[in-house]
Short mmCIF file of C-alpha atoms (C1' of nucleotides) in Angstrom, two decimals:
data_model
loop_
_atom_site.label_atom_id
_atom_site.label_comp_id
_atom_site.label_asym_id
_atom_site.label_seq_id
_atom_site.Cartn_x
_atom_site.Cartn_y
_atom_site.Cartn_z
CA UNK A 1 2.98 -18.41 4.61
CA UNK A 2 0.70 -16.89 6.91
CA UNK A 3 -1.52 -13.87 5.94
CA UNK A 4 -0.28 -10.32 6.09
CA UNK A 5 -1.92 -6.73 6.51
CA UNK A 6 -1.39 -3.74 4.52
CA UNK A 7 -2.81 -0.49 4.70
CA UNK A 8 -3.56 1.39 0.93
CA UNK A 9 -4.59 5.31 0.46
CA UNK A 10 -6.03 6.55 -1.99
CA UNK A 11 -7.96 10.13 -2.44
CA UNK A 12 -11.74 9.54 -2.39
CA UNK A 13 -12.18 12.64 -5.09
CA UNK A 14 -10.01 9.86 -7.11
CA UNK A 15 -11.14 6.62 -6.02
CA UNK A 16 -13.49 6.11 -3.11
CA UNK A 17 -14.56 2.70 -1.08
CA UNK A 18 -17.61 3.29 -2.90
CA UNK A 19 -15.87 3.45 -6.36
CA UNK A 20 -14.23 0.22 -4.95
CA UNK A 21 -17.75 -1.60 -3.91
CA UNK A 22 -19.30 -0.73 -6.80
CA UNK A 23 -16.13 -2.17 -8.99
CA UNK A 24 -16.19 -5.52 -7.17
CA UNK A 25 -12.41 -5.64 -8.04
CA UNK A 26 -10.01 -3.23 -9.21
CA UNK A 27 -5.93 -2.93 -9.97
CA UNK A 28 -4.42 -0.50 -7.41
CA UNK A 29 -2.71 1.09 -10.44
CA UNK A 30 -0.76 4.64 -9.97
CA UNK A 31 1.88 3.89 -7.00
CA UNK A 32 5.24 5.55 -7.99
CA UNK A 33 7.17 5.28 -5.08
CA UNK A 34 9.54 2.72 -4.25
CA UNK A 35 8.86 1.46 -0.99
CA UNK A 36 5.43 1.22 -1.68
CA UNK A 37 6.61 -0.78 -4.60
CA UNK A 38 8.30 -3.33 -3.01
CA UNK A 39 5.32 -3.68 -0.06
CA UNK A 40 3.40 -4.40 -3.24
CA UNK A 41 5.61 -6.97 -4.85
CA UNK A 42 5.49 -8.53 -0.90
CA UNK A 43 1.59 -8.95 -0.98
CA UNK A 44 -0.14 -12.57 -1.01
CA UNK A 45 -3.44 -13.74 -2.48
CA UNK A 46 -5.23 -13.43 0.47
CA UNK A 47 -3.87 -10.77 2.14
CA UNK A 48 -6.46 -8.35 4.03
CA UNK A 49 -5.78 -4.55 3.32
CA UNK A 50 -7.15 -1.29 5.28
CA UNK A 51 -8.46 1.52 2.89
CA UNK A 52 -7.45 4.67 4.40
CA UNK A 53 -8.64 7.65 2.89
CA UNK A 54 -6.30 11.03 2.22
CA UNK A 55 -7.14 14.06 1.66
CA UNK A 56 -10.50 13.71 2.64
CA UNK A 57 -12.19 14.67 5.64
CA UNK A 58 -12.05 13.05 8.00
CA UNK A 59 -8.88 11.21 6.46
CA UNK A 60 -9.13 8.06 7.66
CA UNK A 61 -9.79 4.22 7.56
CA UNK A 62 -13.07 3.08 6.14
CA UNK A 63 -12.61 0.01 5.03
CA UNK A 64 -11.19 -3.86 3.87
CA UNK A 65 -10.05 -4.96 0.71
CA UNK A 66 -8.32 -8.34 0.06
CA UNK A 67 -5.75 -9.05 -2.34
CA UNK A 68 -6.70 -10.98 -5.82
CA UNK A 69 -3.98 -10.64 -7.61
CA UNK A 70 -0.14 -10.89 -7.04
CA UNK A 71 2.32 -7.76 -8.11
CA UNK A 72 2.38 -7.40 -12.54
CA UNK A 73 3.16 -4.99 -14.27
CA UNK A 74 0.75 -0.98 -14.11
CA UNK A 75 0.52 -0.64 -18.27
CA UNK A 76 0.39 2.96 -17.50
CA UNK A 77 3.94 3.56 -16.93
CA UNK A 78 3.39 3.30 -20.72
CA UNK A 79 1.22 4.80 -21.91
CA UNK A 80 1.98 8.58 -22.60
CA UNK A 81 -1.75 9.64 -22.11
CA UNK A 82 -1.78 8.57 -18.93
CA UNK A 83 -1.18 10.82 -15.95
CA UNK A 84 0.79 8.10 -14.69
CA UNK A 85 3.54 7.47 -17.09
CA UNK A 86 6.76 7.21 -16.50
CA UNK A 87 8.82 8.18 -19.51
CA UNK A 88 12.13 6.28 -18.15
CA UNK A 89 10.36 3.12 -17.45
CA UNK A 90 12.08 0.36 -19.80
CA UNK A 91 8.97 -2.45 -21.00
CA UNK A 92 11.50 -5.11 -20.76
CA UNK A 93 12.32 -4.27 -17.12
CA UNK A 94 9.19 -2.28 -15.71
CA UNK A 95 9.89 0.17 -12.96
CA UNK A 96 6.27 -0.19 -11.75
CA UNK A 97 4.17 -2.67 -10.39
CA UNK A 98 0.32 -2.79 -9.22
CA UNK A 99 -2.02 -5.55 -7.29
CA UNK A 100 -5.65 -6.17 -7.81
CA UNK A 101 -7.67 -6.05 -4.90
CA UNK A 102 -10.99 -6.95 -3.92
CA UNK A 103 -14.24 -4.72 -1.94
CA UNK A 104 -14.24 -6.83 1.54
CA UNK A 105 -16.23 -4.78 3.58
CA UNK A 106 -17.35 -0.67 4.60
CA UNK A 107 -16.54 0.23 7.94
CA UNK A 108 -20.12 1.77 9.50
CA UNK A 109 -17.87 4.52 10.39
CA UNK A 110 -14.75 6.14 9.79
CA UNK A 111 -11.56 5.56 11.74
CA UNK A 112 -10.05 8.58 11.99
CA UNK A 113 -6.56 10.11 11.56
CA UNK A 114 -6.97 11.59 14.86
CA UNK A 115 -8.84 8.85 16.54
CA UNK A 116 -5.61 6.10 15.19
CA UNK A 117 -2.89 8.90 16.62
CA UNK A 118 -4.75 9.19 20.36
CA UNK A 119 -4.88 5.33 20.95
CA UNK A 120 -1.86 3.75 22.81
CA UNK A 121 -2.39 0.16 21.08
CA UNK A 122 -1.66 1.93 17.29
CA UNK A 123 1.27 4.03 18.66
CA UNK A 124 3.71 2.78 16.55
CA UNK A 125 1.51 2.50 13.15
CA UNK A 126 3.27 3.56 10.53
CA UNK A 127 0.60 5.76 9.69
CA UNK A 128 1.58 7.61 12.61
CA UNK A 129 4.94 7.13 12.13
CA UNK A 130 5.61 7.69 8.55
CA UNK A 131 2.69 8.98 7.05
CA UNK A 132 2.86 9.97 3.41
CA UNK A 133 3.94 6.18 2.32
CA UNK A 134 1.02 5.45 0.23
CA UNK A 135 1.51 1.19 0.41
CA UNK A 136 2.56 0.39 4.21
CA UNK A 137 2.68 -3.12 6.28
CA UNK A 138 0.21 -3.17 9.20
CA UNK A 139 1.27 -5.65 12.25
CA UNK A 140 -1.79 -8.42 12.79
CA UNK A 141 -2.84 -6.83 16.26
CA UNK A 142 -2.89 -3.27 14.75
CA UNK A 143 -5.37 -4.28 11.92
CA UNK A 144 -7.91 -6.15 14.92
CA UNK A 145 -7.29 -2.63 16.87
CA UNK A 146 -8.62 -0.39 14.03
CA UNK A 147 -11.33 -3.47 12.71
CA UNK A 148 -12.25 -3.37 16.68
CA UNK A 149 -12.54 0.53 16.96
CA UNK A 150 -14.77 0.51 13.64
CA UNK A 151 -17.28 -1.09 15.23
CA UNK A 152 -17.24 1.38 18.21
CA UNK A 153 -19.88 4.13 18.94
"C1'" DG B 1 -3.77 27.63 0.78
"C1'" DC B 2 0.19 26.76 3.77
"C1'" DC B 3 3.96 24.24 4.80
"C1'" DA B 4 6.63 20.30 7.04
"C1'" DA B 5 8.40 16.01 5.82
"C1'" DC B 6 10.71 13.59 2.72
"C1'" DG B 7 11.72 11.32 -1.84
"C1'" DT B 8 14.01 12.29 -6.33
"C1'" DT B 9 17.04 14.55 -9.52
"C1'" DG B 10 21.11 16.18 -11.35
"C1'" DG B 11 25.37 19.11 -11.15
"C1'" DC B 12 29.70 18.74 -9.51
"C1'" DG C 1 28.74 10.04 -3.70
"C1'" DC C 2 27.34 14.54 -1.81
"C1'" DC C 3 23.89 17.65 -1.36
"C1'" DA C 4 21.08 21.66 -2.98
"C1'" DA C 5 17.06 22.34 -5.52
"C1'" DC C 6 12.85 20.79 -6.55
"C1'" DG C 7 8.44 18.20 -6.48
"C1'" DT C 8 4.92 15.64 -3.99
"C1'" DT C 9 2.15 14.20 -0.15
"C1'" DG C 10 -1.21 15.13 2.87
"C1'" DG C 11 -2.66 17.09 7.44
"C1'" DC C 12 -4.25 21.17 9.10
#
DNA sequence: GCCAACGTTGGC
DNA sequence: GCCAACGTTGGC
């Protein structure tokens, strides 16, 4: 099975690369949207993902995290106190699923929103393409491109 | 703060 | 199963 690339947000007011690197490891708990579900439940041991950060600004890529932990169960679907609970989540068939994933690296620099929409090679990212998915797949050459343009300037 | 895009909900 | 209403995301 050969290694695959994902791309993660997540608000840095919330949780930041830096909330990540000084965690070590942390379950990507929270996603409540379907197709970022399932591109959760698809993710490997292994697998290298791109931290892109919304809402912030720049919004943009600032780092790697790798995949620790296979898709189980996010407890807070149920737990009422939680801003993530989902009320019409069953325990014996959960609705929701989260990963654990592991601080690789901090980009020296942001990769910008604008910077990832101007470049030819990442035309078709779907970052560009479909941007509020919150869990996306990112092609092999597209995650070199945007490791490559980190290390630019 | 605005609003476009788009996912979800629920009445019918 | 359609689709209008509604809620959320996230760039600007």
């Amino acid at each position: 099975m050969p290694r695959r690339y994902w791309l993660m947000k997540t608000e840095p007011d919330v949780y930041s690369i830096d909330d990540l690197e000084r965690d070590g490891v942390t379950c990507w708990e929270g996603v409540r949207n379907y197709q970022a579900r399932n591109n959760m439940m698809a993710m490997s041991v292994g697998d290298e993902v791109l931290i892109y950060h919304s809402n912030a600004k720049p919004p943009g890529v600032v780092g790697i995290a790798r995949v620790v932990r296979e898709a189980y169960p996010d407890h807070f679907q149920f737990d009422p106190g939680s801003r993530y609970f989902d009320p019409k989540s069953d325990p014996e068939n959960p609705r929701w699923y989260m990963v654990d994933v592991a601080f690789v690296k901090k980009f020296d620099r942001v990769v910008g929103l604008p910077e990832i929409k101007a470049d030819p090679e990442l035309a078709d990212i779907q970052l560009v393409r479909h941007g509020r998915l919150s869990v996306q797949e990112v092609k092999p050459a597209e995650f070199r491109r945007i490791k490559k343009l980190a290390r630019k300037k």
